[in-house]
Coordinates of N, CA and C in Angstrom, one line a residue:
Chain C
N1 N -11.5 40.8 47.3 CA -10.6 41.5 48.9 C -9.3 42.2 47.8
A2 N -9.8 43.3 47.3 CA -8.3 43.9 46.3 C -7.3 43.9 46.9
G3 N -6.4 43.4 46.3 CA -4.9 43.7 46.7 C -4.5 45.0 46.4
V4 N -2.9 45.2 46.3 CA -2.3 46.3 46.5 C -2.3 47.1 45.5
M5 N -2.8 48.2 45.2 CA -3.2 48.6 43.7 C -2.3 50.1 43.2
Q6 N -1.5 49.5 42.5 CA -0.9 50.5 41.8 C -0.5 50.9 40.6
N7 N -0.5 52.5 40.4 CA -0.9 53.1 39.2 C -0.4 54.4 38.9
P8 N 0.2 54.4 37.4 CA -0.1 53.6 36.6 C 0.9 52.2 36.6
R9 N 0.5 51.2 35.5 CA 1.1 50.1 35.5 C 2.7 50.3 34.4
H10 N 2.7 51.6 34.1 CA 3.6 51.7 32.9 C 3.7 53.4 32.7
L11 N 4.9 54.2 33.4 CA 4.7 55.3 33.0 C 6.1 55.6 32.1
V12 N 5.9 56.6 31.3 CA 6.9 57.1 30.0 C 7.0 58.7 30.4
R13 N 8.0 59.3 31.1 CA 9.1 60.8 31.0 C 9.9 61.0 30.8
R14 N 9.4 62.3 30.2 CA 11.1 62.4 29.4 C 11.8 63.2 30.4
R15 N 13.0 63.4 30.0 CA 14.2 63.9 31.3 C 14.3 64.7 31.7
G16 N 13.8 65.5 33.1 CA 13.6 66.3 33.8 C 12.2 67.0 33.8
Q17 N 11.5 66.1 33.5 CA 9.8 66.0 34.1 C 9.6 65.7 35.5
E18 N 8.5 65.6 35.9 CA 8.0 64.8 37.0 C 7.4 63.6 36.6
A19 N 7.6 62.3 37.9 CA 6.8 61.3 37.5 C 6.4 61.2 39.2
R20 N 4.9 60.7 39.0 CA 4.2 60.2 39.8 C 3.8 59.1 40.0
L21 N 3.5 58.2 41.1 CA 3.7 56.9 41.4 C 2.4 56.9 42.8
R22 N 2.0 56.2 42.0 CA 0.8 56.1 43.3 C 0.3 54.4 44.0
C23 N 0.1 54.3 45.1 CA -0.1 53.3 45.9 C -1.7 53.1 46.5
S24 N -2.4 52.0 46.3 CA -3.3 52.0 47.7 C -3.6 50.9 47.7
P25 N -2.7 50.5 49.1 CA -2.9 49.4 49.8 C -3.9 48.6 50.3
M26 N -3.8 47.3 50.7 CA -4.7 46.3 51.1 C -5.9 47.0 51.8
K27 N -6.7 46.7 51.3 CA -7.7 47.4 52.6 C -7.6 46.7 54.2
G28 N -7.7 47.6 55.3 CA -7.2 47.4 56.5 C -5.9 47.7 57.0
H29 N -4.7 47.8 55.9 CA -3.5 47.7 55.9 C -3.1 49.6 55.9
S30 N -2.3 49.8 56.9 CA -1.9 51.4 57.3 C -0.6 51.5 57.1
H31 N 0.1 50.6 56.7 CA 1.8 50.3 56.7 C 1.9 50.2 55.1
V32 N 2.6 51.4 54.5 CA 3.1 51.1 53.4 C 4.9 51.3 53.1
Y33 N 5.1 50.3 51.7 CA 6.5 50.7 51.4 C 6.9 50.8 50.4
W34 N 7.8 51.4 50.0 CA 8.7 51.4 48.6 C 9.9 51.0 48.2
Y35 N 9.3 49.9 46.8 CA 10.7 49.5 46.7 C 11.3 50.0 45.2
R36 N 12.5 49.8 45.0 CA 13.1 50.0 43.6 C 13.5 48.5 42.8
Q37 N 13.2 48.2 41.8 CA 14.1 47.3 41.0 C 14.0 47.7 39.7
L38 N 15.7 47.7 39.5 CA 16.5 47.7 38.4 C 16.9 46.6 37.7
P39 N 17.1 46.6 36.3 CA 16.9 45.2 35.6 C 17.9 44.5 36.1
E40 N 17.8 43.5 36.3 CA 18.3 42.3 36.2 C 18.5 42.4 38.0
E41 N 18.4 42.6 39.2 CA 18.6 43.0 40.1 C 17.1 42.9 41.1
G42 N 17.5 42.8 42.6 CA 16.5 42.8 43.8 C 15.9 43.8 43.9
L43 N 14.9 43.5 44.5 CA 14.0 44.5 44.9 C 14.9 45.9 46.0
K44 N 15.1 46.6 46.0 CA 15.8 47.5 47.3 C 14.6 49.0 48.1
F45 N 14.9 48.4 49.3 CA 14.2 49.4 50.0 C 14.1 50.7 49.6
M46 N 13.1 51.5 49.5 CA 13.0 53.1 49.4 C 12.9 53.6 50.8
V47 N 11.3 53.6 51.2 CA 10.6 54.2 52.0 C 9.6 53.7 52.9
Y48 N 9.3 53.6 54.5 CA 8.5 53.2 55.0 C 7.5 53.9 55.5
L49 N 6.3 54.3 55.2 CA 5.4 55.5 55.5 C 4.0 54.3 56.4
Q50 N 3.7 55.1 57.5 CA 2.7 54.9 58.0 C 1.3 56.0 57.6
K51 N 0.2 56.1 58.0 CA -0.7 57.2 57.8 C 0.0 58.4 58.2
E52 N 0.3 59.7 57.5 CA 0.7 61.1 57.7 C 1.7 60.9 58.1
N53 N 2.8 59.7 58.0 CA 4.2 59.5 59.3 C 5.3 59.1 57.9
I54 N 6.2 59.5 58.3 CA 7.9 58.8 57.8 C 7.9 57.9 58.5
I55 N 8.5 56.9 58.5 CA 9.1 55.9 59.3 C 10.5 55.7 59.2
D56 N 10.4 55.1 58.1 CA 12.3 55.0 57.8 C 12.2 55.4 56.2
E57 N 13.5 56.5 56.0 CA 13.4 57.0 54.6 C 14.8 56.7 54.3
S58 N 15.4 55.8 54.8 CA 16.8 55.7 54.4 C 17.3 55.0 53.1
G59 N 16.2 54.4 52.7 CA 16.5 53.9 51.0 C 16.4 55.2 50.2
M60 N 15.9 56.5 50.2 CA 15.5 57.6 49.9 C 16.5 57.7 49.1
P61 N 16.4 58.6 47.9 CA 18.0 58.9 47.5 C 18.1 60.4 48.0
K62 N 19.2 61.1 48.7 CA 18.3 62.3 49.1 C 18.1 63.8 48.2
E63 N 18.0 63.4 47.3 CA 17.3 64.2 46.4 C 16.6 64.0 45.1
R64 N 15.5 64.8 44.9 CA 14.5 64.5 43.7 C 13.4 63.7 44.2
F65 N 13.3 62.7 45.3 CA 12.8 61.7 45.5 C 12.0 62.4 46.6
S66 N 10.5 62.0 46.8 CA 10.1 62.3 47.9 C 8.8 61.2 48.1
A67 N 8.1 60.6 49.5 CA 7.1 60.0 48.9 C 6.0 60.2 50.7
E68 N 4.8 60.4 50.6 CA 3.8 60.5 51.1 C 2.6 59.6 51.4
F69 N 1.7 59.7 52.4 CA 0.8 58.6 52.5 C 0.2 59.2 53.6
P70 N -0.8 59.7 52.6 CA -2.0 61.0 53.7 C -3.1 60.6 54.0
K71 N -3.7 60.9 55.2 CA -4.7 60.6 56.1 C -5.7 60.2 55.3
E72 N -6.4 61.0 53.9 CA -7.0 60.1 53.0 C -6.2 60.2 51.3
G73 N -6.4 58.6 51.2 CA -5.8 58.5 49.1 C -5.2 57.8 49.2
P74 N -4.3 57.4 48.4 CA -3.2 56.6 48.1 C -1.9 57.2 48.4
S75 N -0.9 56.3 48.7 CA 0.4 56.7 49.0 C 1.2 57.3 47.5
I76 N 1.8 58.0 48.0 CA 2.2 59.2 46.4 C 3.9 58.8 46.2
L77 N 4.6 58.4 45.4 CA 6.6 58.2 45.3 C 6.4 59.5 44.0
R78 N 6.9 60.6 44.6 CA 7.2 61.5 43.6 C 8.9 61.8 43.1
I79 N 8.6 61.7 41.7 CA 10.2 61.6 41.3 C 10.6 63.2 40.4
Q80 N 11.0 64.0 41.4 CA 11.0 65.2 40.4 C 12.3 65.0 39.6
Q81 N 12.3 65.9 38.4 CA 13.0 66.0 37.3 C 13.8 65.1 36.7
V82 N 13.4 64.5 36.0 CA 13.5 62.7 36.2 C 14.7 62.2 35.2
V83 N 15.6 61.5 35.2 CA 17.1 60.9 34.6 C 16.9 59.5 34.8
R84 N 17.2 59.8 33.5 CA 17.8 58.0 33.1 C 17.6 57.0 33.8
G85 N 19.0 57.1 34.7 CA 19.0 56.3 35.8 C 17.4 56.0 36.6
D86 N 16.5 56.5 36.4 CA 15.7 56.5 37.4 C 14.6 55.4 36.8
S87 N 15.1 54.9 35.8 CA 14.3 54.1 34.7 C 14.1 52.4 35.9
A88 N 13.3 52.4 36.2 CA 13.3 51.1 36.6 C 11.4 50.6 37.1
A89 N 11.3 49.4 37.7 CA 10.3 49.0 38.2 C 9.8 49.7 39.7
Y90 N 9.1 50.5 40.3 CA 8.9 50.4 41.4 C 7.3 49.8 42.1
F91 N 7.7 49.0 42.8 CA 7.0 48.1 43.7 C 6.5 48.9 45.0
C92 N 5.3 48.8 45.1 CA 4.3 48.8 46.4 C 4.1 48.1 47.2
A93 N 4.5 48.2 48.8 CA 3.9 46.6 49.2 C 3.4 47.3 50.9
S94 N 2.4 46.5 51.3 CA 1.5 46.9 52.3 C 1.2 45.7 53.8
S95 N 1.7 46.3 54.7 CA 1.2 45.2 55.4 C -0.1 46.0 56.6
P96 N -0.5 44.9 57.4 CA -1.8 45.5 58.2 C -1.0 46.0 59.5
Q97 N 0.0 45.6 60.0 CA 0.8 46.4 60.9 C 2.2 46.4 61.1
G98 N 2.9 47.1 61.7 CA 4.4 46.8 62.0 C 5.1 45.8 62.1
F99 N 4.7 44.7 62.1 CA 5.0 43.5 63.0 C 5.6 42.6 62.0
G100 N 6.5 42.4 62.6 CA 7.6 41.1 61.0 C 6.8 40.0 61.2
N101 N 5.7 39.3 61.8 CA 5.3 38.4 61.3 C 4.2 38.3 60.1
Q102 N 3.9 39.7 59.9 CA 2.6 40.3 59.4 C 3.3 40.8 57.5
P103 N 3.6 39.5 56.6 CA 4.0 39.8 55.4 C 4.4 41.0 54.4
Q104 N 4.2 41.6 53.7 CA 4.2 42.8 53.3 C 3.1 41.8 51.9
H105 N 2.2 42.8 51.7 CA 1.9 42.1 50.2 C 2.0 43.2 48.9
F106 N 2.5 42.7 48.4 CA 2.8 43.2 46.7 C 2.0 43.9 45.5
G107 N 2.0 45.0 45.6 CA 1.5 45.6 44.3 C 2.2 45.0 42.6
D108 N 1.5 45.0 41.7 CA 2.1 44.9 40.5 C 3.2 45.8 40.2
G109 N 3.7 46.7 40.7 CA 4.6 47.9 40.5 C 4.1 48.5 39.3
T110 N 5.1 49.9 39.2 CA 5.0 50.6 37.7 C 6.1 50.4 37.5
R111 N 6.3 50.4 35.9 CA 7.4 50.5 35.1 C 7.5 51.7 35.0
L112 N 9.1 52.8 35.3 CA 9.1 53.6 34.7 C 10.4 54.0 34.0
S113 N 9.9 54.4 32.5 CA 10.6 54.7 31.5 C 11.2 55.7 31.5
I114 N 12.1 56.4 31.1 CA 12.8 57.9 31.0 C 13.0 58.0 29.4
L115 N 12.9 58.6 28.8 CA 13.5 58.6 27.2 C 14.3 59.7 27.4
Chain X
A1 N 24.6 46.3 58.6 CA 23.5 46.2 57.6 C 23.6 44.8 57.4
Q2 N 22.0 44.7 57.6 CA 22.3 42.9 56.9 C 22.3 42.7 55.5
T3 N 22.4 41.5 55.0 CA 23.1 41.5 53.7 C 22.6 40.4 53.5
V4 N 21.8 39.7 51.9 CA 21.5 38.8 51.8 C 21.7 38.0 49.9
T5 N 22.8 36.8 50.4 CA 23.0 36.9 49.3 C 22.7 35.1 48.5
Q6 N 22.3 35.2 47.1 CA 21.8 34.1 45.9 C 22.9 33.9 45.4
S7 N 23.8 32.8 45.6 CA 24.7 32.7 44.4 C 24.6 32.3 43.4
Q8 N 23.4 31.7 43.1 CA 23.0 31.3 41.4 C 22.5 32.0 41.2
P9 N 22.9 32.5 39.7 CA 21.8 33.6 38.9 C 21.0 32.9 38.3
E10 N 20.9 31.6 37.6 CA 19.9 30.7 37.5 C 20.4 29.3 37.3
M11 N 19.3 29.1 38.1 CA 19.0 27.5 38.0 C 17.8 26.9 36.5
S12 N 18.4 25.3 36.5 CA 17.0 24.5 35.6 C 17.0 23.6 36.5
V13 N 15.3 22.9 35.9 CA 15.1 21.6 36.3 C 14.2 21.1 35.8
Q14 N 14.0 20.1 35.9 CA 13.4 19.3 34.7 C 11.8 19.5 35.8
E15 N 10.9 18.7 34.7 CA 9.2 18.9 35.2 C 9.0 17.7 35.6
A16 N 8.5 17.7 37.6 CA 8.4 16.8 38.1 C 9.3 16.3 38.7
E17 N 10.7 16.9 38.8 CA 11.9 16.9 39.7 C 11.9 17.8 40.8
T18 N 13.0 17.9 41.8 CA 13.1 18.5 42.9 C 14.6 19.4 42.6
V19 N 14.3 20.8 43.0 CA 15.3 21.5 43.0 C 15.5 22.4 43.9
T20 N 16.7 22.6 44.5 CA 17.3 24.0 45.6 C 17.5 24.6 45.3
L21 N 17.2 25.9 45.6 CA 17.9 27.3 45.5 C 18.6 27.7 47.0
S22 N 19.8 28.3 46.7 CA 20.4 28.8 47.9 C 20.3 29.9 47.9
C23 N 20.4 30.3 49.7 CA 20.3 31.5 50.1 C 21.0 32.0 51.6
T24 N 22.2 32.5 51.6 CA 22.4 33.0 53.0 C 22.6 34.2 53.0
Y25 N 23.0 35.0 54.3 CA 22.7 36.1 55.0 C 23.6 36.1 55.8
D26 N 23.7 37.7 56.0 CA 24.2 38.1 57.4 C 24.1 38.5 58.2
T27 N 23.5 38.9 59.1 CA 22.9 39.8 60.5 C 23.9 39.5 61.4
S28 N 24.0 40.8 62.6 CA 24.4 40.5 64.1 C 23.1 40.0 65.1
E29 N 21.7 40.2 64.4 CA 20.7 39.6 64.9 C 20.4 38.7 65.8
S30 N 19.6 38.3 66.3 CA 18.9 36.8 66.9 C 18.1 36.6 66.8
D31 N 16.6 37.8 66.4 CA 15.6 37.7 65.9 C 14.9 38.0 64.7
Y32 N 14.8 37.5 63.7 CA 14.0 37.8 62.7 C 13.3 37.0 61.9
Y33 N 13.1 37.6 60.3 CA 12.1 36.5 59.5 C 12.7 36.2 57.9
L34 N 12.4 35.3 57.7 CA 12.9 35.2 56.5 C 11.8 34.6 55.4
F35 N 11.7 34.9 54.1 CA 11.1 34.9 53.5 C 11.8 34.3 52.1
W36 N 11.1 33.7 51.2 CA 11.2 33.6 49.3 C 9.7 33.9 48.8
Y37 N 10.2 34.7 47.8 CA 9.2 35.3 46.8 C 9.5 35.1 45.7
K38 N 8.4 34.4 44.4 CA 8.3 34.5 43.2 C 8.3 35.4 42.5
Q39 N 8.3 36.0 41.3 CA 8.0 36.6 40.5 C 8.5 36.7 39.0
P40 N 7.4 36.2 38.6 CA 7.0 35.7 37.3 C 7.3 36.8 36.2
P41 N 7.4 36.4 34.6 CA 7.4 37.3 33.9 C 6.4 38.3 34.0
S42 N 5.2 38.3 34.8 CA 4.1 39.0 34.7 C 4.7 40.0 36.0
R43 N 5.7 40.0 36.7 CA 6.4 40.6 37.6 C 5.6 40.9 38.6
Q44 N 4.7 40.2 39.4 CA 4.0 40.2 40.6 C 5.3 39.8 41.5
M45 N 5.3 40.1 43.0 CA 6.0 39.8 44.2 C 5.1 38.8 44.8
I46 N 5.0 37.3 44.7 CA 4.1 36.6 45.3 C 5.1 36.0 46.2
L47 N 4.2 35.9 47.1 CA 5.1 35.4 49.1 C 5.0 33.9 48.7
V48 N 6.1 33.1 48.6 CA 6.0 31.5 48.7 C 6.1 31.3 50.2
I49 N 7.0 31.5 51.1 CA 6.8 30.5 52.2 C 7.6 31.9 53.2
R50 N 7.7 31.8 54.6 CA 8.5 32.4 55.2 C 8.2 31.5 56.1
Q51 N 9.9 32.0 57.6 CA 10.3 31.3 58.1 C 10.7 32.0 59.5
E52 N 10.2 31.7 60.7 CA 10.6 32.9 61.5 C 11.6 32.5 62.7
A53 N 12.7 33.1 62.4 CA 14.2 32.6 63.2 C 13.9 32.1 64.3
Y54 N 13.1 32.4 65.4 CA 12.9 31.7 66.5 C 12.8 30.0 66.6
K55 N 11.7 29.6 65.1 CA 11.7 28.5 65.1 C 12.9 27.6 64.6
Q56 N 12.4 26.3 65.3 CA 13.7 25.5 64.9 C 12.9 24.6 63.4
Q57 N 11.5 24.2 63.7 CA 11.2 23.5 62.6 C 11.1 24.0 61.3
N58 N 11.5 23.6 60.6 CA 11.4 24.3 58.9 C 10.2 23.9 58.3
A59 N 9.9 25.7 57.5 CA 8.6 26.1 57.1 C 8.4 25.1 56.0
T60 N 7.0 24.7 55.9 CA 6.7 24.1 54.4 C 5.1 24.6 54.0
E61 N 5.5 24.5 52.7 CA 3.5 25.0 52.2 C 3.6 24.6 50.7
N62 N 2.8 22.9 50.6 CA 2.8 22.7 50.1 C 4.1 21.3 48.6
R63 N 4.1 22.0 48.1 CA 5.7 21.8 47.3 C 6.8 22.4 47.9
F64 N 6.4 23.5 48.6 CA 7.9 24.0 49.0 C 8.4 24.3 50.5
S65 N 9.4 23.9 50.4 CA 9.8 23.3 51.8 C 11.5 24.3 52.0
V66 N 11.7 24.5 53.1 CA 12.8 25.7 53.3 C 13.8 24.6 54.3
N67 N 15.1 25.2 53.8 CA 16.3 24.3 54.8 C 16.7 25.4 55.6
F68 N 16.4 25.7 56.8 CA 16.8 26.6 57.7 C 17.9 26.3 58.8
Q69 N 19.5 26.9 58.6 CA 20.3 26.6 59.4 C 20.8 27.9 59.8
K70 N 20.4 28.1 61.0 CA 20.7 29.4 61.9 C 21.9 29.6 62.2
A71 N 22.4 28.7 62.4 CA 23.5 28.9 62.9 C 25.1 29.2 61.8
A72 N 24.1 28.2 60.2 CA 25.3 28.2 59.0 C 24.7 30.2 58.5
K73 N 23.2 30.1 58.7 CA 22.7 31.6 58.1 C 22.7 31.4 56.7
S74 N 21.7 30.1 56.5 CA 21.9 29.7 55.4 C 19.9 29.1 55.3
F75 N 19.1 29.7 54.2 CA 17.7 29.4 54.3 C 17.9 28.8 52.6
S76 N 17.7 27.9 52.5 CA 17.6 27.1 50.9 C 15.9 26.8 50.9
L77 N 15.8 26.9 49.6 CA 14.1 26.4 49.2 C 14.3 25.5 48.3
K78 N 13.5 24.2 49.0 CA 12.9 23.1 48.2 C 11.7 23.3 47.3
I79 N 12.1 22.7 46.4 CA 11.0 22.8 45.8 C 10.7 21.4 45.2
S80 N 9.7 20.3 45.5 CA 9.7 18.9 44.9 C 8.4 19.4 44.0
D81 N 8.6 17.8 42.8 CA 7.8 18.2 42.3 C 7.4 19.1 41.1
S82 N 8.6 19.7 40.3 CA 8.4 20.9 39.9 C 7.5 21.1 38.7
Q83 N 6.9 22.1 38.4 CA 5.7 22.2 37.7 C 6.1 23.8 36.4
L84 N 5.3 23.5 35.3 CA 6.3 24.6 34.7 C 5.8 26.1 34.8
G85 N 4.4 25.6 35.9 CA 4.3 27.3 36.2 C 4.9 27.6 37.4
D86 N 6.0 26.9 37.5 CA 6.9 27.2 39.0 C 8.4 28.0 37.9
A87 N 8.3 28.5 37.2 CA 9.5 29.1 36.2 C 9.2 30.5 36.4
A88 N 9.8 31.2 37.2 CA 10.2 32.6 37.7 C 11.6 33.1 38.6
M89 N 11.7 34.1 38.7 CA 12.6 34.5 39.9 C 12.5 34.5 41.2
Y90 N 13.2 33.4 41.7 CA 13.1 33.5 42.6 C 14.0 34.6 44.0
F91 N 13.8 35.1 44.8 CA 14.5 35.9 45.4 C 13.9 35.4 47.5
C92 N 15.2 35.7 47.7 CA 15.1 35.4 49.7 C 15.3 37.2 50.0
A93 N 14.6 37.0 50.7 CA 14.2 38.1 51.5 C 14.6 38.0 53.3
Y94 N 15.2 38.8 54.3 CA 15.4 39.0 55.4 C 14.3 40.4 56.1
R95 N 14.2 40.0 57.1 CA 13.0 41.2 58.0 C 13.2 41.0 58.9
S96 N 13.7 42.2 59.5 CA 14.3 42.2 60.8 C 13.3 42.1 62.1
R97 N 13.0 41.5 63.1 CA 12.1 41.9 64.3 C 12.1 42.8 64.9
G98 N 11.4 43.9 64.4 CA 11.1 45.1 65.2 C 11.6 46.4 64.6
G99 N 12.2 47.7 64.3 CA 12.6 48.4 63.9 C 11.7 48.8 62.9
S100 N 12.7 49.2 61.3 CA 12.1 49.2 60.4 C 11.4 48.6 59.5
E101 N 11.4 47.3 60.0 CA 10.4 46.1 58.7 C 10.3 45.9 57.6
K102 N 11.3 46.9 57.3 CA 11.9 46.7 55.5 C 12.4 45.4 55.0
L103 N 12.2 44.8 54.3 CA 12.4 43.4 53.9 C 13.8 44.1 53.1
V104 N 15.2 43.3 53.0 CA 16.3 43.3 52.2 C 16.5 42.1 51.9
F105 N 16.4 42.2 50.1 CA 16.5 41.1 49.4 C 18.0 41.1 49.0
G106 N 17.9 39.3 48.3 CA 18.7 39.3 47.4 C 18.7 39.6 46.0
K107 N 19.7 39.1 45.0 CA 19.7 39.4 43.5 C 18.9 38.4 42.9
G108 N 18.4 37.6 43.4 CA 17.3 36.5 43.0 C 18.3 35.4 41.9
T109 N 17.5 34.3 41.7 CA 17.7 32.9 40.9 C 16.8 33.4 40.0
K110 N 16.9 32.6 38.8 CA 16.0 32.2 37.6 C 15.5 31.3 37.7
L111 N 14.6 30.4 37.8 CA 14.4 29.0 37.7 C 14.1 28.9 36.5
T112 N 14.4 27.8 35.7 CA 13.7 27.4 34.3 C 13.6 26.3 34.8
V113 N 12.1 25.9 34.4 CA 11.3 24.4 34.2 C 11.7 23.9 33.1
N114 N 12.0 22.3 33.2 CA 11.8 22.1 31.3 C 10.6 20.9 31.2
P115 N 10.3 20.9 30.0 CA 8.9 19.9 30.2 C 9.6 18.7 29.6

């Protein structure tokens, strides 16, 4: 049973380019969460999505960041016009339902480096 | 908003000994979930143990156990018979019951296991 799959594992972008991070949840999971981890920090919540719906985006920066979870295909976190401060590890997690007693299962993360 | 505090940036323990990692949190909610996640150098986020706030009994998972003090808003992790493979960053996390279901993480404790 495959776990949460994130790709790419490493992504290098130059300032001003776009970054696209993909997340395929575990089979049977319909809830996806994105977190960002800055160096020497814990994970910070960004956005919570269900299929075709954004449930909570309170942790998303107001500009340049967007997320989607289409009916078919992986969830995508998109960062437009990247800046040095976007360098971080981005983690995706999934759960079968939006209930607290269902633990979130994490992918291995995408490490984004901005040149 | 909920906050999670891990006051020990680093801890060390001798192999086969016991170590306790501290975590406190702040919330006005009465029902919630608490988690400990382990992040080894590979950067995976691995669920170690979870506690439901309405349960008085402390959770245990093999060598891992928690001391949950609801009134004090404290949730410490005890690792018994420490092994070299336990070396990792450990993150304490809070999750509301209902609502957004997002995890709120502490900044982490780096655990070193000495042979």
